[in-house]
PDB file of C-alpha atoms in Angstrom:
ATOM      1  CA  UNK A  13      -3.841   0.483 -16.464  1.00 46.00           C
ATOM      2  CA  UNK A  14      -2.776   3.079 -13.194  1.00 64.00           C
ATOM      3  CA  UNK A  15      -4.352   6.233 -13.283  1.00 91.00           C
ATOM      4  CA  UNK A  16      -1.973   7.319 -10.316  1.00 97.00           C
ATOM      5  CA  UNK A  17       2.120   8.107 -10.871  1.00 98.00           C
ATOM      6  CA  UNK A  18       4.298   9.556  -7.597  1.00 98.00           C
ATOM      7  CA  UNK A  19       7.485  12.344  -8.138  1.00 98.00           C
ATOM      8  CA  UNK A  20      10.092  11.987  -5.699  1.00 97.00           C
ATOM      9  CA  UNK A  21      12.396  14.727  -5.004  1.00 96.00           C
ATOM     10  CA  UNK A  22      14.734  15.206  -1.905  1.00 94.00           C
ATOM     11  CA  UNK A  23      15.792  18.712  -0.741  1.00 84.00           C
ATOM     12  CA  UNK A  24      17.875  18.926   1.574  1.00 82.00           C
ATOM     13  CA  UNK A  25      16.933  17.213   4.898  1.00 91.00           C
ATOM     14  CA  UNK A  26      13.189  17.254   3.691  1.00 97.00           C
ATOM     15  CA  UNK A  27      11.534  14.476   0.852  1.00 98.00           C
ATOM     16  CA  UNK A  28       9.284  15.067  -1.662  1.00 98.00           C
ATOM     17  CA  UNK A  29       6.217  13.111  -3.278  1.00 98.00           C
ATOM     18  CA  UNK A  30       4.385  15.120  -5.630  1.00 98.00           C
ATOM     19  CA  UNK A  31       1.210  12.588  -5.780  1.00 98.00           C
ATOM     20  CA  UNK A  32      -0.177  12.248  -9.226  1.00 98.00           C
ATOM     21  CA  UNK A  33      -4.021  11.557 -10.583  1.00 98.00           C
ATOM     22  CA  UNK A  34      -6.473  10.387  -8.138  1.00 98.00           C
ATOM     23  CA  UNK A  35      -6.043   8.182  -4.919  1.00 98.00           C
ATOM     24  CA  UNK A  36      -8.186   5.259  -4.049  1.00 97.00           C
ATOM     25  CA  UNK A  37      -8.374   1.160  -2.975  1.00 97.00           C
ATOM     26  CA  UNK A  38      -6.412   0.164  -6.364  1.00 97.00           C
ATOM     27  CA  UNK A  39      -3.598   2.140  -6.499  1.00 97.00           C
ATOM     28  CA  UNK A  40      -2.793   3.771  -2.593  1.00 97.00           C
ATOM     29  CA  UNK A  41      -0.750   0.062  -2.088  1.00 96.00           C
ATOM     30  CA  UNK A  42       1.915   2.530  -4.944  1.00 97.00           C
ATOM     31  CA  UNK A  43       1.648   5.485  -1.870  1.00 98.00           C
ATOM     32  CA  UNK A  44       2.048   3.076   0.929  1.00 97.00           C
ATOM     33  CA  UNK A  45       5.576   1.882  -0.770  1.00 97.00           C
ATOM     34  CA  UNK A  46       6.612   5.136  -1.533  1.00 98.00           C
ATOM     35  CA  UNK A  47       6.002   6.186   2.269  1.00 97.00           C
ATOM     36  CA  UNK A  48       8.205   2.372   3.690  1.00 96.00           C
ATOM     37  CA  UNK A  49      10.841   3.176   1.318  1.00 96.00           C
ATOM     38  CA  UNK A  50      11.740   6.179   2.704  1.00 97.00           C
ATOM     39  CA  UNK A  51      11.120   5.276   6.212  1.00 97.00           C
ATOM     40  CA  UNK A  52      13.735   1.846   5.378  1.00 96.00           C
ATOM     41  CA  UNK A  53      16.003   4.509   4.256  1.00 96.00           C
ATOM     42  CA  UNK A  54      15.798   6.540   7.533  1.00 96.00           C
ATOM     43  CA  UNK A  55      14.598   9.519   5.669  1.00 96.00           C
ATOM     44  CA  UNK A  56      11.291  10.688   7.733  1.00 97.00           C
ATOM     45  CA  UNK A  57      11.072  14.404   7.048  1.00 98.00           C
ATOM     46  CA  UNK A  58       8.337  14.006   3.930  1.00 98.00           C
ATOM     47  CA  UNK A  59       6.914  16.709   1.847  1.00 98.00           C
ATOM     48  CA  UNK A  60       3.194  15.921  -0.248  1.00 98.00           C
ATOM     49  CA  UNK A  61       2.408  17.831  -2.330  1.00 98.00           C
ATOM     50  CA  UNK A  62      -0.536  16.968  -3.810  1.00 98.00           C
ATOM     51  CA  UNK A  63      -1.252  20.129  -6.137  1.00 98.00           C
ATOM     52  CA  UNK A  64      -2.285  17.136  -9.229  1.00 98.00           C
ATOM     53  CA  UNK A  65      -3.740  14.893  -7.032  1.00 98.00           C
ATOM     54  CA  UNK A  66      -7.316  15.609  -8.181  1.00 97.00           C
ATOM     55  CA  UNK A  67      -8.966  13.171  -5.690  1.00 97.00           C
ATOM     56  CA  UNK A  68      -8.626  10.719  -2.806  1.00 98.00           C
ATOM     57  CA  UNK A  69     -10.951   9.199  -1.454  1.00 97.00           C
ATOM     58  CA  UNK A  70     -10.387   7.123   2.263  1.00 95.00           C
ATOM     59  CA  UNK A  71      -8.108   4.338   0.629  1.00 96.00           C
ATOM     60  CA  UNK A  72      -5.699   7.068  -0.103  1.00 96.00           C
ATOM     61  CA  UNK A  73      -6.009   9.377   4.107  1.00 94.00           C
ATOM     62  CA  UNK A  74      -5.275   5.248   5.254  1.00 93.00           C
ATOM     63  CA  UNK A  75      -2.125   4.988   3.592  1.00 94.00           C
ATOM     64  CA  UNK A  76      -1.579   8.416   6.067  1.00 93.00           C
ATOM     65  CA  UNK A  77      -2.982   6.674   8.605  1.00 91.00           C
ATOM     66  CA  UNK A  78      -1.006   3.827   9.077  1.00 91.00           C
ATOM     67  CA  UNK A  79       2.251   5.660   8.430  1.00 93.00           C
ATOM     68  CA  UNK A  80       2.569   9.351  10.199  1.00 93.00           C
ATOM     69  CA  UNK A  81       2.806   8.022  13.663  1.00 91.00           C
ATOM     70  CA  UNK A  82       5.277   5.731  12.903  1.00 92.00           C
ATOM     71  CA  UNK A  83       7.195   8.524  11.318  1.00 96.00           C
ATOM     72  CA  UNK A  84       6.583  11.171  13.772  1.00 96.00           C
ATOM     73  CA  UNK A  85       8.224   8.695  16.493  1.00 95.00           C
ATOM     74  CA  UNK A  86      10.928   8.393  14.457  1.00 95.00           C
ATOM     75  CA  UNK A  87      11.208  12.448  14.880  1.00 95.00           C
ATOM     76  CA  UNK A  88       9.896  13.077  11.130  1.00 97.00           C
ATOM     77  CA  UNK A  89       6.503  14.041   9.823  1.00 97.00           C
ATOM     78  CA  UNK A  90       4.119  14.123   7.053  1.00 97.00           C
ATOM     79  CA  UNK A  91       3.635  17.081   6.127  1.00 98.00           C
ATOM     80  CA  UNK A  92       0.980  17.972   2.941  1.00 98.00           C
ATOM     81  CA  UNK A  93       0.831  20.788   0.114  1.00 98.00           C
ATOM     82  CA  UNK A  94      -1.228  22.003  -2.129  1.00 98.00           C
ATOM     83  CA  UNK A  95      -4.086  20.574  -2.260  1.00 98.00           C
ATOM     84  CA  UNK A  96      -7.012  21.140  -4.261  1.00 97.00           C
ATOM     85  CA  UNK A  97     -10.683  22.540  -2.548  1.00 96.00           C
ATOM     86  CA  UNK A  98     -12.360  19.447  -2.766  1.00 96.00           C
ATOM     87  CA  UNK A  99      -9.018  17.744  -1.808  1.00 97.00           C
ATOM     88  CA  UNK A 100      -9.132  18.923   1.632  1.00 97.00           C
ATOM     89  CA  UNK A 101     -12.467  18.493   1.836  1.00 96.00           C
ATOM     90  CA  UNK A 102     -12.119  15.010   2.383  1.00 96.00           C
ATOM     91  CA  UNK A 103      -9.527  15.251   4.775  1.00 95.00           C
ATOM     92  CA  UNK A 104     -11.634  18.397   6.370  1.00 95.00           C
ATOM     93  CA  UNK A 105     -14.597  15.713   6.793  1.00 93.00           C
ATOM     94  CA  UNK A 106     -12.569  13.466   8.168  1.00 90.00           C
ATOM     95  CA  UNK A 107     -10.769  16.484  10.907  1.00 89.00           C
ATOM     96  CA  UNK A 108      -7.401  15.927  10.110  1.00 91.00           C
ATOM     97  CA  UNK A 109      -6.573  19.421   9.573  1.00 93.00           C
ATOM     98  CA  UNK A 110      -5.954  19.777  13.557  1.00 90.00           C
ATOM     99  CA  UNK A 111      -4.131  16.406  13.101  1.00 90.00           C
ATOM    100  CA  UNK A 112      -1.927  16.109  10.582  1.00 93.00           C
ATOM    101  CA  UNK A 113       0.318  19.784   9.085  1.00 96.00           C
ATOM    102  CA  UNK A 114      -2.121  21.173   6.478  1.00 98.00           C
ATOM    103  CA  UNK A 115      -0.075  24.364   4.782  1.00 98.00           C
ATOM    104  CA  UNK A 116      -0.610  26.077   1.201  1.00 98.00           C
ATOM    105  CA  UNK A 117       2.814  25.772  -0.954  1.00 97.00           C
ATOM    106  CA  UNK A 118       5.864  22.804  -0.535  1.00 96.00           C
ATOM    107  CA  UNK A 119       8.535  25.903   0.490  1.00 95.00           C
ATOM    108  CA  UNK A 120       6.337  26.340   4.196  1.00 97.00           C
ATOM    109  CA  UNK A 121       6.493  22.435   4.946  1.00 97.00           C
ATOM    110  CA  UNK A 122       9.930  22.545   4.480  1.00 95.00           C
ATOM    111  CA  UNK A 123      10.468  26.055   6.372  1.00 95.00           C
ATOM    112  CA  UNK A 124       9.178  23.909   8.671  1.00 95.00           C
ATOM    113  CA  UNK A 125      11.540  21.523   9.425  1.00 95.00           C
ATOM    114  CA  UNK A 126      14.321  22.875   8.864  1.00 88.00           C
ATOM    115  CA  UNK A 127      13.964  26.177  10.895  1.00 81.00           C
TER     116      UNK A 127
ATOM    117  CA  UNK B 251     -46.525  11.673 -12.962  1.00 58.00           C
ATOM    118  CA  UNK B 252     -42.746  11.395 -14.550  1.00 62.00           C
ATOM    119  CA  UNK B 253     -41.405   8.153 -13.903  1.00 65.00           C
ATOM    120  CA  UNK B 254     -37.814   7.381 -12.945  1.00 71.00           C
ATOM    121  CA  UNK B 255     -34.838   7.342 -15.419  1.00 83.00           C
ATOM    122  CA  UNK B 256     -32.381   4.462 -14.733  1.00 95.00           C
ATOM    123  CA  UNK B 257     -29.090   2.936 -15.662  1.00 97.00           C
ATOM    124  CA  UNK B 258     -27.037  -0.189 -14.878  1.00 98.00           C
ATOM    125  CA  UNK B 259     -23.327  -0.980 -14.691  1.00 98.00           C
ATOM    126  CA  UNK B 260     -22.065  -4.071 -14.241  1.00 98.00           C
ATOM    127  CA  UNK B 261     -18.219  -4.423 -12.859  1.00 98.00           C
ATOM    128  CA  UNK B 262     -16.616  -7.769 -11.167  1.00 97.00           C
ATOM    129  CA  UNK B 263     -15.997  -7.074  -8.249  1.00 98.00           C
ATOM    130  CA  UNK B 264     -12.504  -5.901  -8.281  1.00 97.00           C
ATOM    131  CA  UNK B 265     -10.748  -2.506  -7.401  1.00 97.00           C
ATOM    132  CA  UNK B 266      -9.268  -2.052 -10.797  1.00 96.00           C
ATOM    133  CA  UNK B 267     -13.215  -1.589 -11.142  1.00 97.00           C
ATOM    134  CA  UNK B 268     -13.132   1.455  -8.911  1.00 97.00           C
ATOM    135  CA  UNK B 269     -12.568   4.750 -11.931  1.00 97.00           C
ATOM    136  CA  UNK B 270     -15.232   2.648 -14.064  1.00 97.00           C
ATOM    137  CA  UNK B 271     -18.346   2.935 -11.615  1.00 98.00           C
ATOM    138  CA  UNK B 272     -16.930   6.701 -10.343  1.00 97.00           C
ATOM    139  CA  UNK B 273     -16.302   7.711 -13.774  1.00 97.00           C
ATOM    140  CA  UNK B 274     -20.758   5.862 -14.908  1.00 98.00           C
ATOM    141  CA  UNK B 275     -21.733   7.780 -11.445  1.00 98.00           C
ATOM    142  CA  UNK B 276     -20.285  11.326 -12.139  1.00 98.00           C
ATOM    143  CA  UNK B 277     -21.049  11.406 -15.702  1.00 98.00           C
ATOM    144  CA  UNK B 278     -25.142  10.633 -14.546  1.00 98.00           C
ATOM    145  CA  UNK B 279     -25.324  13.476 -11.582  1.00 98.00           C
ATOM    146  CA  UNK B 280     -23.611  16.253 -13.633  1.00 98.00           C
ATOM    147  CA  UNK B 281     -26.140  15.440 -16.095  1.00 97.00           C
ATOM    148  CA  UNK B 282     -28.849  15.588 -13.870  1.00 97.00           C
ATOM    149  CA  UNK B 283     -27.754  18.961 -13.370  1.00 97.00           C
ATOM    150  CA  UNK B 284     -26.343  18.332  -9.688  1.00 98.00           C
ATOM    151  CA  UNK B 285     -23.013  21.453  -9.200  1.00 97.00           C
ATOM    152  CA  UNK B 286     -18.366  20.563  -9.286  1.00 96.00           C
ATOM    153  CA  UNK B 287     -19.500  19.687  -5.874  1.00 96.00           C
ATOM    154  CA  UNK B 288     -21.790  17.836  -5.514  1.00 97.00           C
ATOM    155  CA  UNK B 289     -21.077  15.325  -7.985  1.00 98.00           C
ATOM    156  CA  UNK B 290     -17.548  15.347  -6.457  1.00 97.00           C
ATOM    157  CA  UNK B 291     -19.288  14.418  -2.851  1.00 97.00           C
ATOM    158  CA  UNK B 292     -21.477  11.616  -4.932  1.00 98.00           C
ATOM    159  CA  UNK B 293     -18.029   9.805  -6.614  1.00 98.00           C
ATOM    160  CA  UNK B 294     -16.734   9.045  -2.968  1.00 98.00           C
ATOM    161  CA  UNK B 295     -19.608   7.831  -1.869  1.00 98.00           C
ATOM    162  CA  UNK B 296     -20.545   5.887  -4.364  1.00 98.00           C
ATOM    163  CA  UNK B 297     -16.018   4.770  -5.018  1.00 98.00           C
ATOM    164  CA  UNK B 298     -16.438   4.100  -0.863  1.00 98.00           C
ATOM    165  CA  UNK B 299     -19.004   1.667  -1.169  1.00 98.00           C
ATOM    166  CA  UNK B 300     -18.251  -0.289  -3.838  1.00 98.00           C
ATOM    167  CA  UNK B 301     -14.959  -0.540  -2.010  1.00 97.00           C
ATOM    168  CA  UNK B 302     -16.742  -1.538   0.376  1.00 96.00           C
ATOM    169  CA  UNK B 303     -17.932  -4.189  -1.843  1.00 97.00           C
ATOM    170  CA  UNK B 304     -14.876  -5.204  -3.053  1.00 97.00           C
ATOM    171  CA  UNK B 305     -14.249  -5.371   0.362  1.00 95.00           C
ATOM    172  CA  UNK B 306     -16.058  -7.343   2.953  1.00 94.00           C
ATOM    173  CA  UNK B 307     -18.745  -8.689   1.104  1.00 96.00           C
ATOM    174  CA  UNK B 308     -16.461 -10.416  -2.417  1.00 97.00           C
ATOM    175  CA  UNK B 309     -13.083 -10.666   0.310  1.00 96.00           C
ATOM    176  CA  UNK B 310     -11.252  -9.314  -2.791  1.00 96.00           C
ATOM    177  CA  UNK B 311     -12.947 -11.935  -5.185  1.00 97.00           C
ATOM    178  CA  UNK B 312     -13.033 -11.017  -8.738  1.00 96.00           C
ATOM    179  CA  UNK B 313     -14.915 -13.528 -10.236  1.00 97.00           C
ATOM    180  CA  UNK B 314     -17.561 -11.749  -8.346  1.00 97.00           C
ATOM    181  CA  UNK B 315     -20.507  -8.555  -9.846  1.00 97.00           C
ATOM    182  CA  UNK B 316     -21.557  -5.927  -7.885  1.00 98.00           C
ATOM    183  CA  UNK B 317     -24.097  -4.515  -9.522  1.00 98.00           C
ATOM    184  CA  UNK B 318     -23.798   0.014  -9.681  1.00 98.00           C
ATOM    185  CA  UNK B 319     -27.752   1.299 -10.429  1.00 98.00           C
ATOM    186  CA  UNK B 320     -28.081   4.969 -10.940  1.00 98.00           C
ATOM    187  CA  UNK B 321     -31.498   6.570 -10.942  1.00 97.00           C
ATOM    188  CA  UNK B 322     -33.489  10.301 -10.581  1.00 96.00           C
ATOM    189  CA  UNK B 323     -36.852  10.816  -9.455  1.00 93.00           C
ATOM    190  CA  UNK B 324     -38.328  14.886  -9.761  1.00 93.00           C
ATOM    191  CA  UNK B 325     -34.727  16.891  -8.019  1.00 95.00           C
ATOM    192  CA  UNK B 326     -33.901  12.930  -5.950  1.00 96.00           C
ATOM    193  CA  UNK B 327     -30.289  11.555  -7.767  1.00 98.00           C
ATOM    194  CA  UNK B 328     -30.326   7.719  -5.871  1.00 98.00           C
ATOM    195  CA  UNK B 329     -27.615   5.077  -6.458  1.00 98.00           C
ATOM    196  CA  UNK B 330     -27.715   1.780  -5.695  1.00 98.00           C
ATOM    197  CA  UNK B 331     -25.120  -0.815  -5.329  1.00 98.00           C
ATOM    198  CA  UNK B 332     -25.627  -4.579  -4.550  1.00 98.00           C
ATOM    199  CA  UNK B 333     -24.194  -7.936  -3.777  1.00 97.00           C
ATOM    200  CA  UNK B 334     -24.789 -10.920  -2.545  1.00 97.00           C
ATOM    201  CA  UNK B 335     -21.581 -11.448  -0.767  1.00 96.00           C
ATOM    202  CA  UNK B 336     -20.855 -11.401   3.211  1.00 93.00           C
ATOM    203  CA  UNK B 337     -23.808  -8.214   4.297  1.00 92.00           C
ATOM    204  CA  UNK B 338     -23.136  -5.028   6.057  1.00 90.00           C
ATOM    205  CA  UNK B 339     -24.131  -5.515   9.771  1.00 86.00           C
ATOM    206  CA  UNK B 340     -25.149  -1.558  10.131  1.00 83.00           C
ATOM    207  CA  UNK B 341     -26.561  -2.678  13.208  1.00 82.00           C
ATOM    208  CA  UNK B 342     -23.083  -2.493  14.941  1.00 85.00           C
ATOM    209  CA  UNK B 343     -21.998   0.007  13.743  1.00 87.00           C
ATOM    210  CA  UNK B 344     -20.342   2.747  16.306  1.00 87.00           C
ATOM    211  CA  UNK B 345     -19.099   5.957  14.107  1.00 88.00           C
ATOM    212  CA  UNK B 346     -15.278   5.437  13.785  1.00 88.00           C
ATOM    213  CA  UNK B 347     -13.214   8.344  16.502  1.00 88.00           C
ATOM    214  CA  UNK B 348     -10.080   8.599  13.870  1.00 83.00           C
ATOM    215  CA  UNK B 349      -8.190  10.084  16.197  1.00 83.00           C
ATOM    216  CA  UNK B 350      -7.181   7.574  17.876  1.00 86.00           C
ATOM    217  CA  UNK B 351      -7.290   4.677  14.761  1.00 83.00           C
ATOM    218  CA  UNK B 352      -4.219   7.419  13.752  1.00 80.00           C
ATOM    219  CA  UNK B 353      -2.790   6.348  17.300  1.00 80.00           C
ATOM    220  CA  UNK B 354      -3.961   2.768  16.701  1.00 82.00           C
ATOM    221  CA  UNK B 355      -2.030   2.708  13.126  1.00 81.00           C
ATOM    222  CA  UNK B 356      -4.929   1.534  11.722  1.00 82.00           C
ATOM    223  CA  UNK B 357      -6.133   2.914   8.154  1.00 82.00           C
ATOM    224  CA  UNK B 358      -9.308   3.893   6.769  1.00 77.00           C
ATOM    225  CA  UNK B 359     -12.592   2.229   8.567  1.00 85.00           C
ATOM    226  CA  UNK B 360     -14.310   5.367   8.034  1.00 91.00           C
ATOM    227  CA  UNK B 361     -15.401   5.298   3.878  1.00 94.00           C
ATOM    228  CA  UNK B 362     -19.393   4.466   5.843  1.00 94.00           C
ATOM    229  CA  UNK B 363     -18.690   7.779   8.240  1.00 93.00           C
ATOM    230  CA  UNK B 364     -18.157   9.439   4.736  1.00 95.00           C
ATOM    231  CA  UNK B 365     -20.701   7.952   2.815  1.00 97.00           C
ATOM    232  CA  UNK B 366     -23.122   9.792   5.181  1.00 95.00           C
ATOM    233  CA  UNK B 367     -21.780  12.535   5.651  1.00 95.00           C
ATOM    234  CA  UNK B 368     -21.531  13.062   1.394  1.00 97.00           C
ATOM    235  CA  UNK B 369     -24.719  11.373   0.660  1.00 98.00           C
ATOM    236  CA  UNK B 370     -28.348  13.196   1.725  1.00 98.00           C
ATOM    237  CA  UNK B 371     -30.690   9.189   3.047  1.00 97.00           C
ATOM    238  CA  UNK B 372     -28.011   6.311   2.918  1.00 97.00           C
ATOM    239  CA  UNK B 373     -29.667   3.161   3.308  1.00 96.00           C
ATOM    240  CA  UNK B 374     -29.370  -0.533   3.189  1.00 95.00           C
ATOM    241  CA  UNK B 375     -31.476  -3.592   2.338  1.00 95.00           C
ATOM    242  CA  UNK B 376     -30.650  -7.551   2.292  1.00 94.00           C
ATOM    243  CA  UNK B 377     -33.240  -9.468   1.293  1.00 94.00           C
ATOM    244  CA  UNK B 378     -32.620 -13.339   0.181  1.00 94.00           C
ATOM    245  CA  UNK B 379     -29.232 -13.294  -0.841  1.00 94.00           C
ATOM    246  CA  UNK B 380     -28.813  -9.916  -1.987  1.00 96.00           C
ATOM    247  CA  UNK B 381     -27.103  -6.935  -0.039  1.00 96.00           C
ATOM    248  CA  UNK B 382     -27.948  -3.178  -1.842  1.00 97.00           C
ATOM    249  CA  UNK B 383     -26.992   0.234  -0.086  1.00 97.00           C
ATOM    250  CA  UNK B 384     -29.044   2.388  -1.243  1.00 98.00           C
ATOM    251  CA  UNK B 385     -28.165   6.229  -1.549  1.00 98.00           C
ATOM    252  CA  UNK B 386     -29.981   9.696  -2.596  1.00 98.00           C
ATOM    253  CA  UNK B 387     -29.100  12.925  -3.335  1.00 98.00           C
ATOM    254  CA  UNK B 388     -31.469  16.400  -3.485  1.00 97.00           C
ATOM    255  CA  UNK B 389     -30.556  19.011  -5.912  1.00 94.00           C
TER     256      UNK B 389
END
């Protein structure tokens, strides 16, 4: 049984992925499939809302590591929002906050894409 | 002199069992009196170590078994994860350059780095066919 799901929404030119549950080596392929399908559809402005992301391991971080440069080279980005302190801490341990846009709210991330 | 308390779970080497392994260790870490933050750190370190066994020691062969043992002694919480697969060569381990890995679109390769950040002590042991990672954290 999977303890991870993704809800997808489109807000104008931005696609929002809401991660729900636990993202680890077992569930990371689900996120990878979602990012790949957005890239195939030429949707490169991606917001990942982590409000309901209870847990992330390096396998989950690895999916962002694998795709963020591809998306950036196509003039898009993957921006992460609404992280709990525990989830943020994992990104922080690896120094990701200086490499990725991690912001408090989805609205802020959308404004960064549209302004 | 108090004697160590010990609990063991044996699971097949599959990513399907990661959450069971995490919950097993988290339950005992909570009972030992760790804060929520420390329990999260231990849970993540164990996840990374178990995932490495599934991937690198057993190459996703789920017919193989992994033994996870939790021991507590005085104020120390120890987790041992053992396998009989390909041994991890810690001597040739180099700390990853995260920015470079992102530029090269390389995923992962940061599990051991995280384990060492999250736990107080990490040791790799090989004895005959058995490999073991032993991690500990003090309360």
